[in-house]
CSV table of C-alpha atoms and ligand atoms in Angstrom, one decimal:
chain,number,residue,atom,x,y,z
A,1,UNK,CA,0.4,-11.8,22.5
A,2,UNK,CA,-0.9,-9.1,24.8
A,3,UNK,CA,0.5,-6.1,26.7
A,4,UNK,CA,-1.9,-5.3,30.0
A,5,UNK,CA,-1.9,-1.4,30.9
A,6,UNK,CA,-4.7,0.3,33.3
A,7,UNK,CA,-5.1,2.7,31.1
A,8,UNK,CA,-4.5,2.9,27.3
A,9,UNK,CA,-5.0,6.3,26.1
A,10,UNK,CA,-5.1,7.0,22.1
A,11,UNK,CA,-4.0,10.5,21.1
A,12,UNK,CA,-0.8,12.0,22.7
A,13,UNK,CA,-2.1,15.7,22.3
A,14,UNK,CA,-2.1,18.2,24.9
A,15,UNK,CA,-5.3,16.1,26.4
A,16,UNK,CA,-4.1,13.3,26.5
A,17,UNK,CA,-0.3,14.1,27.6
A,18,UNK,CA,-2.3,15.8,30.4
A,19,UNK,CA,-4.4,12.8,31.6
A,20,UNK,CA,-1.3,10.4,30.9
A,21,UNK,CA,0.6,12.2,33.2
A,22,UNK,CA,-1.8,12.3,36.4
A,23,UNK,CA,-2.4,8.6,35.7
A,24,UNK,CA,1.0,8.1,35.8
A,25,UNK,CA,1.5,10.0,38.9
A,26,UNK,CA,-1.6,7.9,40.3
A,27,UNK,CA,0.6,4.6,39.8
A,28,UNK,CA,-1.8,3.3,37.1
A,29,UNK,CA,0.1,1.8,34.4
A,30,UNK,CA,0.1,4.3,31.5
A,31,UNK,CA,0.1,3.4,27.5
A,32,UNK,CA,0.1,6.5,26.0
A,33,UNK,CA,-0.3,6.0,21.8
A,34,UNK,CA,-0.6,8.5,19.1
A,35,UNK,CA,-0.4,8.0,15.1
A,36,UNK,CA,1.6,10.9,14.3
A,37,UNK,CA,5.2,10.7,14.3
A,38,UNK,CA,5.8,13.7,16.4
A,39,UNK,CA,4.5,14.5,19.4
A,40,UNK,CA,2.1,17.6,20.6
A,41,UNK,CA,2.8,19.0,16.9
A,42,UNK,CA,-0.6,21.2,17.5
A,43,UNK,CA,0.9,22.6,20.4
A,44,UNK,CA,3.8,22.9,18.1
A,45,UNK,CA,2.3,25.1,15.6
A,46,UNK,CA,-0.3,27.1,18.2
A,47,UNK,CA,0.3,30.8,18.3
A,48,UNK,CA,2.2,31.4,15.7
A,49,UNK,CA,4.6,29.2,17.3
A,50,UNK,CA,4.5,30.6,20.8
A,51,UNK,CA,1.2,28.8,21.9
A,52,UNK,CA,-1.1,30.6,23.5
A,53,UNK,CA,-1.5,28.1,26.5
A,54,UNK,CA,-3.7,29.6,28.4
A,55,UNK,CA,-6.1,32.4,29.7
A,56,UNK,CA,-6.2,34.0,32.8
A,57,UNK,CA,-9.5,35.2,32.5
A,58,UNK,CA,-10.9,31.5,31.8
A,59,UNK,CA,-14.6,30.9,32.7
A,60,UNK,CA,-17.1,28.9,31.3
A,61,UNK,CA,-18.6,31.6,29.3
A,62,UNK,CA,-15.7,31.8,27.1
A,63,UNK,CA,-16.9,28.3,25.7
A,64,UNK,CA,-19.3,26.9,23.2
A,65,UNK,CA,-21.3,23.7,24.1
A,66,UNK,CA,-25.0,22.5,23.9
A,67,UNK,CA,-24.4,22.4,27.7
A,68,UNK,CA,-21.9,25.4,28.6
A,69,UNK,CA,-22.0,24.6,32.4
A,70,UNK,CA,-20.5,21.2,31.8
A,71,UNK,CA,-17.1,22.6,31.9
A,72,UNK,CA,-17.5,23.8,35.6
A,73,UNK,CA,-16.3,20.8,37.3
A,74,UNK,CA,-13.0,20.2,35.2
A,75,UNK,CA,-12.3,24.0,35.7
A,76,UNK,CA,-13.1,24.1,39.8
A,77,UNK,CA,-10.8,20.8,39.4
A,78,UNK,CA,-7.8,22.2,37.5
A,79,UNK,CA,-7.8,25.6,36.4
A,80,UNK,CA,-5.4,28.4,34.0
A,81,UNK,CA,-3.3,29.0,38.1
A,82,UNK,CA,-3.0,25.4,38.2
A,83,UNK,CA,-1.5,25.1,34.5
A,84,UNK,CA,0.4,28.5,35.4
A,85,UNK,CA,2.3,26.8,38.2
A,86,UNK,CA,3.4,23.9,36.2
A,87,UNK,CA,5.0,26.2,33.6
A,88,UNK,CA,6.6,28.3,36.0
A,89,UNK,CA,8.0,25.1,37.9
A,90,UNK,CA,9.8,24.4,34.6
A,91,UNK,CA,10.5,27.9,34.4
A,92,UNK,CA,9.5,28.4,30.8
A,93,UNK,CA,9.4,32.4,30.6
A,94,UNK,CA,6.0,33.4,29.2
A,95,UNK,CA,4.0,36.8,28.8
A,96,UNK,CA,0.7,38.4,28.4
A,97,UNK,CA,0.2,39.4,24.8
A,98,UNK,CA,-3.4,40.8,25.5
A,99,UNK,CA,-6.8,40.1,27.0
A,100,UNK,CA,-5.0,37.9,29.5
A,101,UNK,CA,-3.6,35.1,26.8
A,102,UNK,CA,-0.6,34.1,27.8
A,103,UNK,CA,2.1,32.8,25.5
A,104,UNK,CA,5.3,31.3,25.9
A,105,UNK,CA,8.6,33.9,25.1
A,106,UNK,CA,10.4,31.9,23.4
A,107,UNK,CA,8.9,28.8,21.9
A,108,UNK,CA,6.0,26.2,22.0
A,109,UNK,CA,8.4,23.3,21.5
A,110,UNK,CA,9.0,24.0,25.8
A,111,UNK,CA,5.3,23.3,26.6
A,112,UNK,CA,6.0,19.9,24.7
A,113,UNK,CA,9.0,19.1,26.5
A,114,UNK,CA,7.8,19.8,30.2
A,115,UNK,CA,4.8,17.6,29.4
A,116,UNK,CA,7.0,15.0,27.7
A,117,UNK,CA,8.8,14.9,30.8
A,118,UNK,CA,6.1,15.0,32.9
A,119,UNK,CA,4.9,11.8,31.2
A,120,UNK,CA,8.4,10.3,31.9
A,121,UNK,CA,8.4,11.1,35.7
A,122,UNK,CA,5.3,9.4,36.0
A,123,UNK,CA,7.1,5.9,33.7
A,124,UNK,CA,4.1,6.7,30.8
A,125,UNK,CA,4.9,4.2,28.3
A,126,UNK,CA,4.4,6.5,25.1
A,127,UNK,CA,4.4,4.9,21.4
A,128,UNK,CA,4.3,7.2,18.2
A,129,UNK,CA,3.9,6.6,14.5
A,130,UNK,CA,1.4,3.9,16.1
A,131,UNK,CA,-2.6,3.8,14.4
A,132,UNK,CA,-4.8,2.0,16.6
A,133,UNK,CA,-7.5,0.5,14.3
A,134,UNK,CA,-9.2,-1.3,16.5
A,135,UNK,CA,-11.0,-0.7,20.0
A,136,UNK,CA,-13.5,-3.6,21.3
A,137,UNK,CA,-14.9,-4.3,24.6
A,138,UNK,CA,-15.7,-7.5,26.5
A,139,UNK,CA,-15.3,-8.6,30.3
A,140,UNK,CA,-15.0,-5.0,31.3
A,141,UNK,CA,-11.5,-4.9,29.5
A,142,UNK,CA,-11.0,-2.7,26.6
A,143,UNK,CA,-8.7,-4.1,23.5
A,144,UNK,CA,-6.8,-1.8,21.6
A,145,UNK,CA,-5.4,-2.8,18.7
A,146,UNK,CA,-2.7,-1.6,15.9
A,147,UNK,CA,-1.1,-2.9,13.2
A,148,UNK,CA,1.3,-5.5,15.2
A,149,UNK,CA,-0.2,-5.2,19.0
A,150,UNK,CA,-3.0,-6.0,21.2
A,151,UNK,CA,-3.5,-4.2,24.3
A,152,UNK,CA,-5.8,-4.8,27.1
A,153,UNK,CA,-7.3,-2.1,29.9
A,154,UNK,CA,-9.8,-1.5,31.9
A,155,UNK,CA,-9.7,2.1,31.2
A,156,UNK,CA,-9.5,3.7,27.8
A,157,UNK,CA,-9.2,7.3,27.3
A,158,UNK,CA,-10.0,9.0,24.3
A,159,UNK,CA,-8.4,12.2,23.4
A,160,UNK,CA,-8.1,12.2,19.5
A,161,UNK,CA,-8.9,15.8,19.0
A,162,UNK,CA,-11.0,17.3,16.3
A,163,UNK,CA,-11.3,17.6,12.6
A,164,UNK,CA,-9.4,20.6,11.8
A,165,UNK,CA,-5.6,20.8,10.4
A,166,UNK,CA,-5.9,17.1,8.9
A,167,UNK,CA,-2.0,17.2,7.6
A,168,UNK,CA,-0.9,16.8,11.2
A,169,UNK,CA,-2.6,14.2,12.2
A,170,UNK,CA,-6.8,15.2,12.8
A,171,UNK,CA,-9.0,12.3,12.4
A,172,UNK,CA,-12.2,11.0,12.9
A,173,UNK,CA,-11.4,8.2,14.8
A,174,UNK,CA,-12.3,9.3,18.2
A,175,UNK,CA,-16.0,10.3,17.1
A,176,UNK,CA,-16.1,7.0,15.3
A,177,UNK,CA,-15.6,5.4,18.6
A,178,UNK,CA,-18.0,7.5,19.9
A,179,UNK,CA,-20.6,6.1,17.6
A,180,UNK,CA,-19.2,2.7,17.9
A,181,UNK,CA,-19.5,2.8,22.0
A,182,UNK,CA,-23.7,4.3,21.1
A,183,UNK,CA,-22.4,7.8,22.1
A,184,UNK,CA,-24.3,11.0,20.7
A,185,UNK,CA,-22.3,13.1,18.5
A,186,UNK,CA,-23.2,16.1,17.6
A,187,UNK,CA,-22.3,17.6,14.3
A,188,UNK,CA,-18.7,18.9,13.7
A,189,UNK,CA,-18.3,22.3,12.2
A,190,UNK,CA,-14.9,24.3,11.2
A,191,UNK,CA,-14.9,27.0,14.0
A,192,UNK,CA,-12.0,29.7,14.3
A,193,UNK,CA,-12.1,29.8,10.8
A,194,UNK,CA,-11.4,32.7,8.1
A,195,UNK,CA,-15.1,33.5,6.5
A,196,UNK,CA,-15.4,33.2,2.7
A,197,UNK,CA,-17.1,36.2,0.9
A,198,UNK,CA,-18.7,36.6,-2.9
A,199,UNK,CA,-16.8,38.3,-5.7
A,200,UNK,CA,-17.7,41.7,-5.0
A,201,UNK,CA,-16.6,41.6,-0.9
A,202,UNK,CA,-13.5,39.6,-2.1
A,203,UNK,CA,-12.4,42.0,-4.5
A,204,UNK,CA,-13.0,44.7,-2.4
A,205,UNK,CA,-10.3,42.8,0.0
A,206,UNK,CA,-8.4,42.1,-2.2
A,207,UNK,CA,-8.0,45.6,-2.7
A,208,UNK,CA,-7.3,45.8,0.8
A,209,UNK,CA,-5.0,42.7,1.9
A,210,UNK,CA,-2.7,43.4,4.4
A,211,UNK,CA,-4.9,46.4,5.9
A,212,UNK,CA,-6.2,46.0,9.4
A,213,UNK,CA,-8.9,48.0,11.7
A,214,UNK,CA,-10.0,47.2,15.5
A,215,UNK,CA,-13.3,45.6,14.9
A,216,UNK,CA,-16.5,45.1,16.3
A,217,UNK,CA,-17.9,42.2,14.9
A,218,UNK,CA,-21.3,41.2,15.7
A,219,UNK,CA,-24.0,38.8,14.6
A,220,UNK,CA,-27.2,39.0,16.8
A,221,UNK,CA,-26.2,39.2,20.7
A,222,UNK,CA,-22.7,37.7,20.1
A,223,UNK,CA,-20.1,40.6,19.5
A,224,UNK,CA,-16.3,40.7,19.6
A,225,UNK,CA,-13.8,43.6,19.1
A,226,UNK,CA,-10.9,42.6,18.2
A,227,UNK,CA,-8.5,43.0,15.2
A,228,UNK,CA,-9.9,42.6,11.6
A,229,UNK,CA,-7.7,41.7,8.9
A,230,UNK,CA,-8.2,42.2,4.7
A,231,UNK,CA,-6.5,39.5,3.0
A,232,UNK,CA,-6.6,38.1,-0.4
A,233,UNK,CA,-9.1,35.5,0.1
A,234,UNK,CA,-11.5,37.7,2.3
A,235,UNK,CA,-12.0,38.8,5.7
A,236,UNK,CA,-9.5,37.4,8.7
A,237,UNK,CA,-8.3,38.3,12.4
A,238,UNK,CA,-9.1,37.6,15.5
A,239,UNK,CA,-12.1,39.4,15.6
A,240,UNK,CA,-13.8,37.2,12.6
A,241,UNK,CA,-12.2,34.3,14.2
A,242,UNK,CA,-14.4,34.6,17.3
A,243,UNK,CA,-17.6,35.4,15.0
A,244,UNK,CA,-16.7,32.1,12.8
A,245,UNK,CA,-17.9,29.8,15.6
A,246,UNK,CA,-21.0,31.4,16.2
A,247,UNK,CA,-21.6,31.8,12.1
A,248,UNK,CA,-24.1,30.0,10.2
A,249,UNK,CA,-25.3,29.8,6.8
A,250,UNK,CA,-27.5,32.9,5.6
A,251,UNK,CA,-26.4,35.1,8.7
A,252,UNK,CA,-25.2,38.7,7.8
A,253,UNK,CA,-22.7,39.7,10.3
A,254,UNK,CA,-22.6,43.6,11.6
A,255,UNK,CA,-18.7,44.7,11.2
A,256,UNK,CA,-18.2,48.2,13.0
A,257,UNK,CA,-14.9,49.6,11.3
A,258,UNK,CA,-14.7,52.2,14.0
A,259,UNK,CA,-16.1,51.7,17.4
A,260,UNK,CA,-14.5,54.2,18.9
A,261,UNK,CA,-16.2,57.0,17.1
A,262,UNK,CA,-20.0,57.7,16.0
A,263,UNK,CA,-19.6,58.4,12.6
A,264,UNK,CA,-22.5,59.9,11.4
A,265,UNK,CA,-22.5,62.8,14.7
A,266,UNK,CA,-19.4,63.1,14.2
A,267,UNK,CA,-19.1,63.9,10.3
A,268,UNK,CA,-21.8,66.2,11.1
A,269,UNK,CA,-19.9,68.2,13.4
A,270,UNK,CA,-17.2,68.7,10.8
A,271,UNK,CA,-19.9,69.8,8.0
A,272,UNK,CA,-20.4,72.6,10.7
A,273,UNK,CA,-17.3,73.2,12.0
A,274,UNK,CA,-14.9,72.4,8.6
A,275,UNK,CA,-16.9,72.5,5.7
A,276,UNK,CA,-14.0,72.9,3.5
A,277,UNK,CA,-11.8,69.9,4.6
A,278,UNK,CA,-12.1,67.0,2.0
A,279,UNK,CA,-14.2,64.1,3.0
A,280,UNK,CA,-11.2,61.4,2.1
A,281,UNK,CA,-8.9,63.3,4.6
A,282,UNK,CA,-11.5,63.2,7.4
A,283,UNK,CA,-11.8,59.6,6.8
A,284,UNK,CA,-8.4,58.9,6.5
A,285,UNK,CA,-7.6,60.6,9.9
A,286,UNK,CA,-9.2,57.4,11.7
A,287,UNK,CA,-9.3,54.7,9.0
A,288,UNK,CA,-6.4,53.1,6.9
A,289,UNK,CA,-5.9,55.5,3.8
A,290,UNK,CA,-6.4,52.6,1.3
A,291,UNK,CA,-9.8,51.4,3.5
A,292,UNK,CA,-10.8,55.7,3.3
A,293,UNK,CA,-10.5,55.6,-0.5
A,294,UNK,CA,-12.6,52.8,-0.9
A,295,UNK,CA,-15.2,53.3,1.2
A,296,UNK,CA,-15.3,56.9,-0.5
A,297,UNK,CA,-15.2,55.5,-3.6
A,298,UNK,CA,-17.8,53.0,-2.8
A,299,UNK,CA,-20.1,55.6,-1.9
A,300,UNK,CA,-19.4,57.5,-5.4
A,301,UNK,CA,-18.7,60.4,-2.3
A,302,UNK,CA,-15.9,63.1,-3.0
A,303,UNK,CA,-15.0,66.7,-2.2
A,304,UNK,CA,-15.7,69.5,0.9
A,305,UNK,CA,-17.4,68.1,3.5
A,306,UNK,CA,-19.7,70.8,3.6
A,307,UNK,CA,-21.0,69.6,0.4
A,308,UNK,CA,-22.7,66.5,1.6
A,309,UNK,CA,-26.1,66.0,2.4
A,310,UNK,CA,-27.3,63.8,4.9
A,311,UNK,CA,-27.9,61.1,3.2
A,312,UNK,CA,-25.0,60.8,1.7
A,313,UNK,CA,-23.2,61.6,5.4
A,314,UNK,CA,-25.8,58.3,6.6
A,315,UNK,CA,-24.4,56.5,3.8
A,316,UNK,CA,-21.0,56.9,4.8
A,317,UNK,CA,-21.3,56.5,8.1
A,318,UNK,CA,-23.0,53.4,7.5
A,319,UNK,CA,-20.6,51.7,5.7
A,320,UNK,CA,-18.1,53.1,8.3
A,321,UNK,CA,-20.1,51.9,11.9
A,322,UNK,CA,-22.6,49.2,10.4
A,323,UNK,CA,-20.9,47.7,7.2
A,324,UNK,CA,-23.5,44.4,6.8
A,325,UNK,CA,-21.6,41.7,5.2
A,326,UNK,CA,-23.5,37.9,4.3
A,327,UNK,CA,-20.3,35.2,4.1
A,328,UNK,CA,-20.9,32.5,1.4
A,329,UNK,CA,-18.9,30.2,3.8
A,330,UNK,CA,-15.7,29.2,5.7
A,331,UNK,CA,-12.2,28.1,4.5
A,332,UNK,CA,-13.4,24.7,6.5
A,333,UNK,CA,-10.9,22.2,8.3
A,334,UNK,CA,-8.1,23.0,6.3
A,335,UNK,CA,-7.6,26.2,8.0
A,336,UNK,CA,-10.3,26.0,11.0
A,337,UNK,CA,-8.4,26.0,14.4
A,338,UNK,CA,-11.0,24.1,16.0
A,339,UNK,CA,-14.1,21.8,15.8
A,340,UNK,CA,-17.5,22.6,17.2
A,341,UNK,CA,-19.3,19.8,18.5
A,342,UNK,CA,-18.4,16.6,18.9
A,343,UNK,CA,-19.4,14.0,21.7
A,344,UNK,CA,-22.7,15.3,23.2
A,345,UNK,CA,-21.8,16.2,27.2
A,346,UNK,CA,-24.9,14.4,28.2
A,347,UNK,CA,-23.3,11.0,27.7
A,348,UNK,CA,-20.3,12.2,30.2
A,349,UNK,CA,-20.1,12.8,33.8
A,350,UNK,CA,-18.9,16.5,34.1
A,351,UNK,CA,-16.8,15.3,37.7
A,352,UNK,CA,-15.1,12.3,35.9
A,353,UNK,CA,-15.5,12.8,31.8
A,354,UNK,CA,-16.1,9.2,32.1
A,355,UNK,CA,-19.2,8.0,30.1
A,356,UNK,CA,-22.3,7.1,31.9
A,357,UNK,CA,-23.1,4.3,29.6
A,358,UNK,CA,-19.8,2.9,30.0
A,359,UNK,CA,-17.7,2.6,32.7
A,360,UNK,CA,-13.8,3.2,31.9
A,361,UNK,CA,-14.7,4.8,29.0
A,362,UNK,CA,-13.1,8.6,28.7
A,363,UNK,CA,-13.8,10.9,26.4
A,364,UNK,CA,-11.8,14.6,26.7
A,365,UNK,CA,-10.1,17.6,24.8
A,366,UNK,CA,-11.4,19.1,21.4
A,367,UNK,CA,-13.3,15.5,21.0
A,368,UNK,CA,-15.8,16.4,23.4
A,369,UNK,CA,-18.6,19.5,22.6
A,370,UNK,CA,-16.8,22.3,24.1
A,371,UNK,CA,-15.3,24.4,22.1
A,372,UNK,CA,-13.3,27.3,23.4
A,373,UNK,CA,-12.5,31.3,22.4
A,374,UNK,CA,-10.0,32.1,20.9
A,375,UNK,CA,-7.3,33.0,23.4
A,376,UNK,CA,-5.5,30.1,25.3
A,377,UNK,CA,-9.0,28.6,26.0
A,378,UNK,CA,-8.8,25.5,24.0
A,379,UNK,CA,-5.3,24.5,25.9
A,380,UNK,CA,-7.1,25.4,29.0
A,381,UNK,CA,-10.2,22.7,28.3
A,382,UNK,CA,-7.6,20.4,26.9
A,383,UNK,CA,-5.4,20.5,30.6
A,384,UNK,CA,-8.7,20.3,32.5
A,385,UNK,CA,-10.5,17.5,30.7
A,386,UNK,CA,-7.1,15.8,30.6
A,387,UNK,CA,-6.3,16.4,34.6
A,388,UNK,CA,-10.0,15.3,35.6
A,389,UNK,CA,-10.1,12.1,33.9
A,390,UNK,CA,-6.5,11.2,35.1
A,391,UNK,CA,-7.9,11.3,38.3
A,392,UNK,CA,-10.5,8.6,37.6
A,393,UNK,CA,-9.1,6.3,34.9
B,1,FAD,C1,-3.0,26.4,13.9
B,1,FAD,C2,-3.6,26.2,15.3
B,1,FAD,C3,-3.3,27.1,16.3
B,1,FAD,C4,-3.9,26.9,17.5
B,1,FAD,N1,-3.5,27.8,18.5
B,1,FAD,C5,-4.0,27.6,19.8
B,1,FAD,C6,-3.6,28.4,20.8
B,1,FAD,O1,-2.6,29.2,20.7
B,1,FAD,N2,-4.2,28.3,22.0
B,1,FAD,C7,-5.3,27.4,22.2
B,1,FAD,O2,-5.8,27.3,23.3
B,1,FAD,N3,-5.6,26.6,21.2
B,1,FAD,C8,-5.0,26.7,20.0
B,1,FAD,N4,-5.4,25.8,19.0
B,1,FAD,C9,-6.4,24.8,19.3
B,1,FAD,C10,-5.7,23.6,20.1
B,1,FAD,O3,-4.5,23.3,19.4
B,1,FAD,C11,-6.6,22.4,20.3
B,1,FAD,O4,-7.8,22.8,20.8
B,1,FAD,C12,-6.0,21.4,21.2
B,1,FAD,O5,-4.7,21.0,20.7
B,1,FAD,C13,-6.9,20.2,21.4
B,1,FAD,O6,-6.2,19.2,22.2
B,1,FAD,P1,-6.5,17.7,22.1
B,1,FAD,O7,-5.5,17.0,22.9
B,1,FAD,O8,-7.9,17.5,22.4
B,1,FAD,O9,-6.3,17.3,20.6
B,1,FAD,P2,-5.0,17.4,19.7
B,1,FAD,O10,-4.0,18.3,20.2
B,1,FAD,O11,-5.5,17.6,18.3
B,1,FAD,O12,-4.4,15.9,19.8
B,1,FAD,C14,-5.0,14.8,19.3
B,1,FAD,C15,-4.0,13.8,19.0
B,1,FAD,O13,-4.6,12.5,18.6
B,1,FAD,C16,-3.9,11.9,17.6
B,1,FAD,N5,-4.8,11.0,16.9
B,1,FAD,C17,-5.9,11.3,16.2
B,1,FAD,N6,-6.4,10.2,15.7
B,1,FAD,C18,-5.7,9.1,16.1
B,1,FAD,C19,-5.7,7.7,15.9
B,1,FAD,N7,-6.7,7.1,15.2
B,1,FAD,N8,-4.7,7.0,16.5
B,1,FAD,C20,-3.7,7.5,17.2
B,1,FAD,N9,-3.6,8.9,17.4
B,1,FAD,C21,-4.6,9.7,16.9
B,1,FAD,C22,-3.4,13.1,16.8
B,1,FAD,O14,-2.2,12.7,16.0
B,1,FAD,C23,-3.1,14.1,17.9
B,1,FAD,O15,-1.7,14.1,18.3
B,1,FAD,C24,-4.8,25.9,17.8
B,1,FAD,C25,-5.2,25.0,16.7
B,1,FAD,C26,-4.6,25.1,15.5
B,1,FAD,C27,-4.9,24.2,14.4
């Protein structure tokens, strides 16, 4: 009727491969169950295929939470040197692509394997294509059920991710739990997600898919440079990315085409120094040529420099070094790499992840409200969170 494990663990992600394995390694008898019918198929698809796995400059301020300095503890416990030295003992080649994310050379499908056998090593009992509908709780033993089985522990980990990329598995079930167990949750929000624009933005990138500038993208204090991409169904890139999770509703953001140059002194100059050179050429010799004609256009601005006034040179240079742009919204899950918010941090211990209410009761990875950069820095929480509560479950 039953099958007893020490630990049942529901989502075979990178969180929960993580804390299978050190509970494994622990001698605690491991289930390990995910719905999906393959395994780690985020870690699959992450970085274009590569995954970006971690970060070497990881540190808490490169994460979102209602309590940022919860994350201390799981990253003094297991940090991107400790992940580092588990790839390299599989020898998976890997490089730095920038900013210190590091990405596998050849493919993500490795980062699977080593923690598939990882799990192994450690005898993980691991069942796919298996929905647990069912988690109750009585006589400090936690009952897990799916479709055909009952299993009991007296640990239960949750690591069912977030919201985003539903086609490959994302569910709710892990904040429903939450609920279920009297856990706060906090609202879930889309975060690394492409911004939507109105008509007159989007046609304007339209007009520009496929070009890209190094941004600075900024909405009050928060600013990130970064690439910025046109595309046909607005504004994309790193760069707006990063701003996405900070984003809400009604908030213009401040995008700096060209932060390596002050516009307005600089056309200046030229009016004194070249007043015959055509504006669109000037423009053009530090911005795309199809983003020069544009903004040109735009600004109903042609001819000799030495024609403009300064108005017209403020203008320009505005659009160039403070273009203010108000999204109407976000392409949402569908698209979003990650979830903001999730279960409140309060309700954990930061040294275990267990919950305080409820002893044996785990909650780590995307699930939890921490939500990472973009950069490696999701992995990175998802290894920690999953390495600290292997140590306790
Ligand atoms: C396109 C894309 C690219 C990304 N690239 C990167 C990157 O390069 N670097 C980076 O750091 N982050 C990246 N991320 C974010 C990163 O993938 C996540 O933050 C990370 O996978 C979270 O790990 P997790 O284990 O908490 O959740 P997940 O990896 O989402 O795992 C949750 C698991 O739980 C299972 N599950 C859910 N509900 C149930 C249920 N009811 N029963 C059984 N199983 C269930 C799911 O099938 C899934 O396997 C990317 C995300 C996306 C969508």
């Amino acid at each position: 009727m039953y099958e007893k494990y020490d630990v049942v663990i529901i989502g075979a992600g990178a969180a929960g491969m993580m804390s299978a394995i050190e509970c494994g390694k622990r001698g605690r008898k491991t289930l390990l169950i995910d719905h999906a019918k393959k395994i780690g198929e985020k870690i699959r698809i992450s970085g274009g295929g590569r995954c970006n796995f971690t970060n070497l400059n990881t540190s808490p301020i490169k994460y979102i939470s209602k309590n940022p300095s919860f994350i201390i503890s799981a990253l003094n416990q297991y940090n991107q040197e400790d992940f580092i030295d588990l790839v390299k003992k599989y020898k998976i080649k890997y490089h730095e692509k920038k900013l210190g994310q590091l990405f596998c050379d050849n493919s993500a499908q490795e980062i699977i394997d080593m923690l598939l056998n990882e799990c192994k090593l450690a005898n993980v009992v691991l069942k796919i294509d298996t929905k647990v509908i069912e988690v109750s709780y009585k006589d400090k033993i936690f009952i897990t059920r799916d479709n055909s089985k009952t299993y009991l522990s007296s640990s239960l980990i949750v690591a069912t991710g977030g919201l985003s990329v539903p086609k490959i598995g994302a569910s709710k079930f892990g904040y429903d739990l939450a609920k279920q167990f009297n856990l706060n949750v906090i609202d879930t929000v889309p975060a690394l997600v492409p911004l939507t624009f109105n008509e007159k933005i989007l046609n304007k990138c339209k007009l520009l898919a496929g070009v890209s500038a190094n941004a600075i993208i900024s909405l009050k204090k928060t600013l990130f440079e970064e690439g910025m991409l046109f595309t046909h169904r607005g504004l994309s890139g790193p760069s707006i990315l990063q701003i996405s999770s900070y984003w809400k509703e009604g908030e213009s953001l401040n995008i700096n085409l060209c932060p390596e140059k002050n516009i307005f002194n600089f056309l200046l100059d030229k009016r004194n120094t070249s007043p015959k050179q055509n504006i669109n050429s000037i423009i053009n010799s530090f911005l795309a040529k199809r983003l020069a004609n544009i903004i040109c256009e735009e600004n109903q601005i042609a001819g000799n420099i030495g024609g403009l006034s300064n108005k017209n040179i403020k203008k320009l240079s505005d659009s160039i070094n403070n273009w203010i742009v108000e999204p109407i919204g976000t392409e949402g899950y569908k698209t979003a790499e990650v979830t903001l918010g999730g279960v409140n941090t309060d309700e954990l211990s930061s040294k275990t992840m267990m919950c305080k209410k409820h002893p044996g009761l785990f909650f780590i990875g995307e699930v939890v409200d921490i939500t990472g950069h973009l950069g490696g820095y999701n992995f990175q929480w998802a290894w920690s969170s999953g390495f600290v509560a292997g140590q306790h479950a």
